């Protein structure tokens, strides 16, 4: 049995919940509260000394970093896949996923927003401006990439969701939470809406988690 | 023939130069000046509408995002490898690589440092404090992970460099450039030193690039 260290509103945890659901892998959730700072204390640091969720435990093997967890799950449980079989399409969806994983989320996660407020003294408006700046830059890049590369279909690449969609959906959830205007990204919004109606995505949604706070 | 869109001091470009050298793949460098903002203008935006280096062109196929380029090269040219063959070790080195790719570099690249100065009005000392905060958090996580997971060898995982080392070396180059104290990370410094003496790493060093400015 897999154990997933997760927090309901962590978008990287949300990604891994979708992956596990997609592959039909049952897991035991271990809840790590970010507001309570559980991620920076024992016992969690004994599992992941990086002090960040998510982390996955597979028997004796512990693993952190959602994108490394993704590649691990894809190699260990290749079907149902979250990567296309064609080598260029695989590269393409990894590229899209990395727009979220490397260019958007790292700038807007909770430790950064806390630092902006507490260390740099930004007020809420300035903090939200920071958030909106990087989400807009990243989503513009994502939307422009879909157009430029010209792949077609119901999802980011073809008619099956993959790792790009798995990263996109939690990022748009976050963007909405911060009141970002998503009208400039009609393609992304349509893709995410299709994904959200699928059970593996819906069952991973923050609001449906046992540690969710109303 | 491959074309690499690169800037000498971009650490993500530096990563891809190491990958290409490691695999013995000749490439034509196309220089994109970040100070001149070439990456935000034609013709580069016609290759990569994300407006970020590096980008790779392989025949008609264009690809951006250094970590997606890595997985593409590894699938297309598996030998010499930058991933171990064992599935858990592959996951482990990808996890380490992502500490750099997702937790350190995105916070400290040129667009962020510019934004801190120009939009938030931070002076040089405050900007360097920002840089030092995230490099320290990330390198501590990296060093602690090496200890926790307890793999041994001359490099991040065993006696051959891999993708974790490819990401580590440019990040330490950057850290030195910003005057960060690396003494708390003796293992990382030793690994990077071993890597830097290898030709594929040395030939990718920023100072040896044709677009380097003295």
Short mmCIF file of C-alpha atoms in Angstrom, two decimals:
data_model
loop_
_atom_site.label_atom_id
_atom_site.label_comp_id
_atom_site.label_asym_id
_atom_site.label_seq_id
_atom_site.Cartn_x
_atom_site.Cartn_y
_atom_site.Cartn_z
CA UNK A 1 0.00 0.00 0.00
CA UNK A 2 1.23 3.46 -0.88
CA UNK A 3 1.22 6.30 1.62
CA UNK A 4 0.82 9.86 0.36
CA UNK A 5 1.80 12.77 2.56
CA UNK A 6 -0.62 15.41 1.43
CA UNK A 7 -2.28 18.69 2.28
CA UNK A 8 -5.67 19.38 0.78
CA UNK A 9 -4.87 22.80 -0.68
CA UNK A 10 -1.27 22.08 -1.77
CA UNK A 11 -1.40 22.07 -5.55
CA UNK A 12 1.60 19.74 -5.83
CA UNK A 13 -0.20 17.26 -3.52
CA UNK A 14 -3.29 17.70 -5.69
CA UNK A 15 -1.20 16.73 -8.73
CA UNK A 16 -0.06 13.49 -7.11
CA UNK A 17 -3.57 12.64 -5.93
CA UNK A 18 -4.73 12.90 -9.56
CA UNK A 19 -1.84 10.71 -10.75
CA UNK A 20 -2.62 7.99 -8.20
CA UNK A 21 -6.33 8.09 -8.97
CA UNK A 22 -5.67 8.00 -12.71
CA UNK A 23 -3.58 4.88 -12.34
CA UNK A 24 -6.10 3.30 -9.99
CA UNK A 25 -3.55 3.00 -7.19
CA UNK A 26 -5.10 2.97 -3.72
CA UNK A 27 -3.16 4.93 -1.11
CA UNK A 28 -3.29 5.82 2.54
CA UNK A 29 -3.32 9.60 2.98
CA UNK A 30 -1.17 11.01 5.74
CA UNK A 31 -2.27 14.59 6.37
CA UNK A 32 0.41 17.23 6.82
CA UNK A 33 -0.99 20.60 7.83
CA UNK A 34 0.87 23.50 6.25
CA UNK A 35 -0.80 26.18 8.45
CA UNK A 36 0.26 24.19 11.53
CA UNK A 37 3.77 23.89 9.99
CA UNK A 38 3.71 20.08 10.26
CA UNK A 39 5.93 19.98 7.16
CA UNK A 40 8.80 21.65 9.01
CA UNK A 41 8.73 19.35 12.07
CA UNK A 42 9.04 15.74 13.17
CA UNK A 43 7.77 13.24 12.21
CA UNK A 44 7.42 14.53 8.63
CA UNK A 45 11.03 15.69 8.34
CA UNK A 46 12.04 12.09 9.06
CA UNK A 47 10.30 11.08 5.84
CA UNK A 48 11.27 14.09 3.75
CA UNK A 49 14.07 16.29 5.06
CA UNK A 50 13.24 18.79 2.30
CA UNK A 51 10.27 19.80 4.43
CA UNK A 52 7.81 20.04 1.56
CA UNK A 53 4.69 18.08 0.62
CA UNK A 54 3.93 15.88 -1.17
CA UNK A 55 5.97 12.81 -0.35
CA UNK A 56 5.20 9.24 -1.33
CA UNK A 57 6.08 6.09 0.52
CA UNK A 58 6.11 2.84 -1.44
CA UNK A 59 7.09 0.08 0.99
CA UNK A 60 10.49 1.13 2.33
CA UNK A 61 11.07 3.61 -0.46
CA UNK A 62 10.40 7.29 0.26
CA UNK A 63 10.25 9.85 -2.49
CA UNK A 64 9.64 13.59 -2.62
CA UNK A 65 9.10 16.13 -5.42
CA UNK A 66 5.85 15.74 -7.33
CA UNK A 67 7.44 15.60 -10.79
CA UNK A 68 9.89 12.90 -9.71
CA UNK A 69 6.97 11.02 -8.16
CA UNK A 70 5.20 11.33 -11.51
CA UNK A 71 8.06 9.78 -13.49
CA UNK A 72 8.39 7.04 -10.86
CA UNK A 73 4.70 6.14 -11.04
CA UNK A 74 4.78 6.23 -14.83
CA UNK A 75 7.73 3.81 -14.93
CA UNK A 76 6.40 1.51 -12.21
CA UNK A 77 2.75 1.53 -13.31
CA UNK A 78 2.87 2.50 -16.99
CA UNK A 79 -0.80 1.79 -17.65
CA UNK A 80 -3.06 3.74 -17.72
CA UNK A 81 -0.45 6.16 -19.02
CA UNK A 82 -0.06 9.87 -18.36
CA UNK A 83 2.44 10.23 -21.21
CA UNK A 84 1.77 9.63 -24.92
CA UNK A 85 3.77 6.88 -26.64
CA UNK A 86 5.28 9.10 -29.35
CA UNK A 87 8.63 10.52 -28.28
CA UNK A 88 7.97 14.08 -29.49
CA UNK A 89 4.54 14.15 -27.89
CA UNK A 90 6.03 12.93 -24.63
CA UNK A 91 8.51 15.79 -24.79
CA UNK A 92 5.74 18.24 -25.58
CA UNK A 93 3.53 17.33 -22.60
CA UNK A 94 6.52 17.34 -20.25
CA UNK A 95 7.34 20.82 -21.56
CA UNK A 96 3.81 22.04 -20.82
CA UNK A 97 3.85 20.42 -17.38
CA UNK A 98 7.12 22.19 -16.61
CA UNK A 99 5.64 25.60 -17.39
CA UNK A 100 3.51 24.98 -14.31
CA UNK A 101 6.08 23.05 -12.25
CA UNK A 102 9.06 25.36 -12.91
CA UNK A 103 7.70 28.74 -14.02
CA UNK A 104 4.46 29.28 -12.08
CA UNK A 105 4.02 27.22 -8.95
CA UNK A 106 7.48 27.79 -7.36
CA UNK A 107 6.86 31.53 -7.34
CA UNK A 108 3.43 31.37 -5.82
CA UNK A 109 3.48 28.64 -3.21
CA UNK A 110 2.81 29.25 0.44
CA UNK A 111 6.42 29.70 1.61
CA UNK A 112 6.97 32.45 -0.96
CA UNK A 113 3.76 34.29 -0.18
CA UNK A 114 4.59 34.12 3.53
CA UNK A 115 8.10 35.46 2.88
CA UNK A 116 6.75 38.38 0.84
CA UNK A 117 4.46 39.35 3.71
CA UNK A 118 6.64 38.63 6.70
CA UNK A 119 10.16 39.41 5.46
CA UNK A 120 9.52 41.99 2.76
CA UNK A 121 6.48 43.54 4.42
CA UNK A 122 4.22 43.42 1.37
CA UNK A 123 0.55 44.10 2.06
CA UNK A 124 -2.20 41.89 0.68
CA UNK A 125 -2.63 43.93 -2.51
CA UNK A 126 1.08 43.81 -3.31
CA UNK A 127 1.20 40.10 -2.54
CA UNK A 128 -1.74 39.48 -4.87
CA UNK A 129 -0.04 41.58 -7.55
CA UNK A 130 3.03 39.33 -7.26
CA UNK A 131 0.79 36.26 -7.57
CA UNK A 132 -1.09 37.67 -10.55
CA UNK A 133 2.12 38.68 -12.36
CA UNK A 134 3.58 35.18 -12.44
CA UNK A 135 0.35 33.33 -13.00
CA UNK A 136 -0.38 35.58 -15.99
CA UNK A 137 3.13 35.17 -17.43
CA UNK A 138 2.95 31.39 -17.03
CA UNK A 139 -0.59 30.87 -18.29
CA UNK A 140 0.08 33.14 -21.28
CA UNK A 141 3.13 30.98 -22.06
CA UNK A 142 1.03 27.82 -21.70
CA UNK A 143 -1.81 29.10 -23.90
CA UNK A 144 0.67 30.44 -26.49
CA UNK A 145 2.47 27.10 -26.51
CA UNK A 146 -0.73 25.19 -27.25
CA UNK A 147 -1.26 27.47 -30.24
CA UNK A 148 2.33 27.45 -31.43
CA UNK A 149 2.81 23.69 -31.31
CA UNK A 150 -0.64 23.23 -32.76
CA UNK A 151 -1.51 19.87 -31.24
CA UNK A 152 -5.25 19.37 -31.25
CA UNK A 153 -7.75 17.47 -29.19
CA UNK A 154 -9.86 17.71 -26.09
CA UNK A 155 -6.92 17.89 -23.71
CA UNK A 156 -3.44 19.42 -23.76
CA UNK A 157 -2.29 16.78 -26.21
CA UNK A 158 -4.88 14.71 -28.01
CA UNK A 159 -7.97 13.08 -26.61
CA UNK A 160 -6.58 11.65 -23.38
CA UNK A 161 -5.46 13.67 -20.36
CA UNK A 162 -1.80 13.44 -19.45
CA UNK A 163 0.78 14.99 -17.18
CA UNK A 164 0.26 18.48 -18.66
CA UNK A 165 -3.41 18.35 -17.71
CA UNK A 166 -2.53 16.94 -14.28
CA UNK A 167 -0.39 20.03 -13.63
CA UNK A 168 -2.78 22.50 -15.25
CA UNK A 169 -5.90 21.69 -13.23
CA UNK A 170 -4.45 22.39 -9.74
CA UNK A 171 -2.80 25.55 -11.03
CA UNK A 172 -6.10 26.91 -12.32
CA UNK A 173 -7.76 25.97 -9.03
CA UNK A 174 -5.10 28.07 -7.29
CA UNK A 175 -5.51 30.94 -9.73
CA UNK A 176 -9.23 31.08 -9.06
CA UNK A 177 -8.61 31.03 -5.33
CA UNK A 178 -6.55 34.20 -5.71
CA UNK A 179 -9.16 35.85 -7.91
CA UNK A 180 -7.12 35.83 -11.14
CA UNK A 181 -8.87 36.68 -14.38
CA UNK A 182 -8.80 33.53 -16.53
CA UNK A 183 -10.66 34.99 -19.52
CA UNK A 184 -7.43 35.42 -21.54
CA UNK A 185 -6.91 31.63 -21.48
CA UNK A 186 -10.04 30.11 -23.01
CA UNK A 187 -8.26 26.99 -24.18
CA UNK A 188 -6.83 26.25 -20.74
CA UNK A 189 -10.15 26.84 -19.01
CA UNK A 190 -11.96 24.52 -21.44
CA UNK A 191 -9.36 21.77 -21.00
CA UNK A 192 -9.49 22.02 -17.21
CA UNK A 193 -13.28 21.91 -17.22
CA UNK A 194 -13.23 18.67 -19.20
CA UNK A 195 -10.68 17.20 -16.81
CA UNK A 196 -12.62 18.19 -13.72
CA UNK A 197 -15.60 16.15 -14.83
CA UNK A 198 -13.48 12.97 -14.81
CA UNK A 199 -13.54 10.91 -11.62
CA UNK A 200 -9.75 10.73 -11.02
CA UNK A 201 -9.57 14.51 -11.10
CA UNK A 202 -12.78 15.09 -9.13
CA UNK A 203 -11.76 12.68 -6.36
CA UNK A 204 -8.44 14.53 -6.00
CA UNK A 205 -10.06 17.96 -5.63
CA UNK A 206 -9.05 19.83 -2.47
CA UNK A 207 -12.63 20.28 -1.32
CA UNK A 208 -13.20 16.52 -1.23
CA UNK A 209 -10.19 15.73 1.00
CA UNK A 210 -10.71 14.62 4.60
CA UNK A 211 -8.35 17.36 5.87
CA UNK A 212 -10.19 20.15 4.02
CA UNK A 213 -11.32 23.07 6.13
CA UNK A 214 -14.60 24.68 5.15
CA UNK B 1 22.16 18.79 -36.54
CA UNK B 2 20.70 20.14 -33.31
CA UNK B 3 20.38 23.85 -32.63
CA UNK B 4 20.54 25.09 -29.05
CA UNK B 5 19.23 28.53 -28.17
CA UNK B 6 21.48 29.48 -25.31
CA UNK B 7 22.83 32.30 -23.21
CA UNK B 8 26.22 31.81 -21.58
CA UNK B 9 25.19 32.73 -18.05
CA UNK B 10 21.72 31.13 -18.07
CA UNK B 11 22.00 28.17 -15.74
CA UNK B 12 19.22 26.27 -17.50
CA UNK B 13 21.10 26.70 -20.80
CA UNK B 14 24.23 25.53 -18.99
CA UNK B 15 22.36 22.36 -17.93
CA UNK B 16 21.42 21.55 -21.53
CA UNK B 17 24.95 22.24 -22.79
CA UNK B 18 26.22 19.67 -20.28
CA UNK B 19 23.57 17.13 -21.38
CA UNK B 20 24.47 17.53 -25.06
CA UNK B 21 28.18 17.29 -24.35
CA UNK B 22 27.69 14.25 -22.11
CA UNK B 23 25.84 12.45 -24.88
CA UNK B 24 28.37 13.51 -27.49
CA UNK B 25 25.74 15.31 -29.55
CA UNK B 26 27.15 18.13 -31.69
CA UNK B 27 24.97 21.21 -31.84
CA UNK B 28 24.87 24.63 -33.41
CA UNK B 29 24.59 27.31 -30.72
CA UNK B 30 22.21 30.18 -31.40
CA UNK B 31 23.00 32.97 -28.96
CA UNK B 32 20.09 34.74 -27.28
CA UNK B 33 21.17 37.72 -25.23
CA UNK B 34 19.15 38.12 -22.05
CA UNK B 35 20.49 41.63 -21.25
CA UNK B 36 19.49 42.73 -24.77
CA UNK B 37 16.07 41.05 -24.17
CA UNK B 38 16.44 38.91 -27.32
CA UNK B 39 14.35 36.26 -25.56
CA UNK B 40 11.29 38.50 -25.51
CA UNK B 41 11.44 39.48 -29.21
CA UNK B 42 11.37 38.08 -32.74
CA UNK B 43 12.89 35.88 -34.05
CA UNK B 44 13.26 33.91 -30.80
CA UNK B 45 9.57 34.09 -29.86
CA UNK B 46 8.86 32.36 -33.17
CA UNK B 47 10.79 29.35 -31.89
CA UNK B 48 9.66 29.49 -28.27
CA UNK B 49 6.63 31.64 -27.48
CA UNK B 50 7.36 31.11 -23.77
CA UNK B 51 10.16 33.64 -24.18
CA UNK B 52 12.71 31.75 -22.11
CA UNK B 53 16.00 30.07 -22.94
CA UNK B 54 17.01 27.35 -23.50
CA UNK B 55 15.20 25.94 -26.50
CA UNK B 56 16.30 23.03 -28.64
CA UNK B 57 15.62 22.47 -32.31
CA UNK B 58 15.92 18.92 -33.64
CA UNK B 59 15.07 19.04 -37.34
CA UNK B 60 11.55 20.47 -37.48
CA UNK B 61 10.87 19.76 -33.83
CA UNK B 62 11.20 22.64 -31.39
CA UNK B 63 11.26 22.08 -27.65
CA UNK B 64 11.58 24.35 -24.61
CA UNK B 65 12.02 23.76 -20.86
CA UNK B 66 15.37 22.28 -19.86
CA UNK B 67 13.93 19.36 -17.89
CA UNK B 68 11.66 18.34 -20.77
CA UNK B 69 14.67 18.64 -23.09
CA UNK B 70 16.54 16.35 -20.70
CA UNK B 71 13.89 13.60 -20.79
CA UNK B 72 13.68 13.94 -24.58
CA UNK B 73 17.43 13.55 -25.03
CA UNK B 74 17.50 10.64 -22.61
CA UNK B 75 14.76 8.83 -24.55
CA UNK B 76 16.16 9.66 -27.98
CA UNK B 77 19.83 9.10 -27.16
CA UNK B 78 19.79 6.80 -24.12
CA UNK B 79 23.51 6.13 -24.12
CA UNK B 80 25.62 7.46 -22.47
CA UNK B 81 22.88 7.74 -19.87
CA UNK B 82 22.16 10.50 -17.38
CA UNK B 83 19.75 8.30 -15.43
CA UNK B 84 20.62 5.09 -13.57
CA UNK B 85 18.92 1.88 -14.73
CA UNK B 86 17.34 1.00 -11.37
CA UNK B 87 13.85 2.44 -11.05
CA UNK B 88 14.26 3.75 -7.49
CA UNK B 89 17.60 5.33 -8.29
CA UNK B 90 16.09 7.00 -11.33
CA UNK B 91 13.39 8.45 -9.09
CA UNK B 92 16.00 9.55 -6.57
CA UNK B 93 18.14 11.51 -9.04
CA UNK B 94 15.08 13.11 -10.61
CA UNK B 95 14.02 14.17 -7.11
CA UNK B 96 17.40 15.79 -6.47
CA UNK B 97 17.37 17.47 -9.88
CA UNK B 98 13.94 18.91 -9.11
CA UNK B 99 15.16 20.51 -5.90
CA UNK B 100 17.21 22.73 -8.21
CA UNK B 101 14.74 22.93 -11.10
CA UNK B 102 11.59 23.59 -9.01
CA UNK B 103 12.72 24.93 -5.62
CA UNK B 104 15.82 27.04 -6.26
CA UNK B 105 16.31 28.26 -9.80
CA UNK B 106 12.76 29.56 -10.49
CA UNK B 107 13.08 31.94 -7.54
CA UNK B 108 16.44 33.32 -8.50
CA UNK B 109 16.51 33.68 -12.23
CA UNK B 110 16.99 36.95 -14.02
CA UNK B 111 13.31 37.86 -14.52
CA UNK B 112 12.63 37.50 -10.78
CA UNK B 113 15.66 39.53 -9.71
CA UNK B 114 14.68 42.25 -12.19
CA UNK B 115 11.10 42.26 -10.87
CA UNK B 116 12.29 42.59 -7.27
CA UNK B 117 14.38 45.61 -8.20
CA UNK B 118 12.15 47.32 -10.70
CA UNK B 119 8.62 46.54 -9.47
CA UNK B 120 9.14 46.07 -5.74
CA UNK B 121 11.97 48.60 -5.44
CA UNK B 122 14.37 46.32 -3.54
CA UNK B 123 17.92 47.59 -3.26
CA UNK B 124 20.91 45.38 -4.04
CA UNK B 125 21.29 44.17 -0.44
CA UNK B 126 17.63 43.14 -0.19
CA UNK B 127 17.80 41.46 -3.58
CA UNK B 128 20.86 39.49 -2.51
CA UNK B 129 19.11 38.54 0.73
CA UNK B 130 16.25 37.12 -1.34
CA UNK B 131 18.72 35.19 -3.46
CA UNK B 132 20.59 33.87 -0.43
CA UNK B 133 17.39 32.81 1.36
CA UNK B 134 16.24 30.47 -1.39
CA UNK B 135 19.62 29.16 -2.36
CA UNK B 136 20.27 28.26 1.30
CA UNK B 137 16.87 26.59 1.71
CA UNK B 138 17.36 24.60 -1.48
CA UNK B 139 20.97 23.58 -0.95
CA UNK B 140 20.23 22.56 2.65
CA UNK B 141 17.40 20.38 1.33
CA UNK B 142 19.74 18.90 -1.30
CA UNK B 143 22.55 18.18 1.19
CA UNK B 144 20.08 16.77 3.75
CA UNK B 145 18.55 14.55 1.08
CA UNK B 146 21.93 13.06 0.18
CA UNK B 147 22.40 12.15 3.82
CA UNK B 148 18.86 10.92 4.40
CA UNK B 149 18.68 8.67 1.39
CA UNK B 150 22.22 7.53 2.04
CA UNK B 151 23.30 6.73 -1.48
CA UNK B 152 27.05 6.72 -1.71
CA UNK B 153 29.63 7.35 -4.39
CA UNK B 154 31.61 10.11 -6.04
CA UNK B 155 28.56 11.83 -7.50
CA UNK B 156 24.97 12.46 -6.41
CA UNK B 157 24.13 8.81 -7.00
CA UNK B 158 26.95 6.34 -7.40
CA UNK B 159 30.09 6.70 -9.43
CA UNK B 160 28.71 8.22 -12.60
CA UNK B 161 27.31 11.74 -12.93
CA UNK B 162 23.65 12.00 -13.83
CA UNK B 163 20.86 14.53 -14.12
CA UNK B 164 21.14 15.57 -10.47
CA UNK B 165 24.79 16.54 -11.01
CA UNK B 166 23.88 18.27 -14.28
CA UNK B 167 21.48 20.52 -12.36
CA UNK B 168 23.71 20.98 -9.31
CA UNK B 169 26.80 22.32 -11.07
CA UNK B 170 25.17 25.35 -12.75
CA UNK B 171 23.31 26.16 -9.54
CA UNK B 172 26.55 26.26 -7.54
CA UNK B 173 28.14 28.38 -10.27
CA UNK B 174 25.27 30.83 -9.80
CA UNK B 175 25.51 30.72 -6.02
CA UNK B 176 29.21 31.65 -6.19
CA UNK B 177 28.42 34.47 -8.58
CA UNK B 178 26.13 35.95 -5.94
CA UNK B 179 28.68 35.48 -3.19
CA UNK B 180 26.79 32.77 -1.28
CA UNK B 181 28.57 30.90 1.49
CA UNK B 182 28.86 27.28 0.36
CA UNK B 183 30.71 25.96 3.43
CA UNK B 184 27.52 24.40 4.90
CA UNK B 185 27.32 22.07 1.87
CA UNK B 186 30.63 20.19 1.76
CA UNK B 187 29.17 17.20 -0.03
CA UNK B 188 27.65 19.32 -2.80
CA UNK B 189 30.85 21.31 -3.28
CA UNK B 190 32.94 18.12 -3.52
CA UNK B 191 30.56 16.55 -6.05
CA UNK B 192 30.52 19.69 -8.18
CA UNK B 193 34.30 19.92 -8.13
CA UNK B 194 34.58 16.36 -9.43
CA UNK B 195 32.07 17.12 -12.16
CA UNK B 196 33.79 20.30 -13.24
CA UNK B 197 36.99 18.43 -14.03
CA UNK B 198 35.14 16.31 -16.62
CA UNK B 199 35.24 17.54 -20.21
CA UNK B 200 31.45 17.57 -20.88
CA UNK B 201 30.97 19.84 -17.87
CA UNK B 202 34.04 21.99 -18.51
CA UNK B 203 33.12 22.59 -22.15
CA UNK B 204 29.65 23.76 -21.08
CA UNK B 205 30.94 26.30 -18.54
CA UNK B 206 29.66 29.83 -19.10
CA UNK B 207 33.16 31.32 -19.33
CA UNK B 208 34.02 29.09 -22.29
CA UNK B 209 31.02 30.11 -24.41
CA UNK B 210 31.46 32.27 -27.49
CA UNK B 211 28.85 34.77 -26.25
CA UNK B 212 30.53 35.20 -22.84
CA UNK B 213 31.32 38.76 -21.81
CA UNK B 214 34.51 39.25 -19.82
#
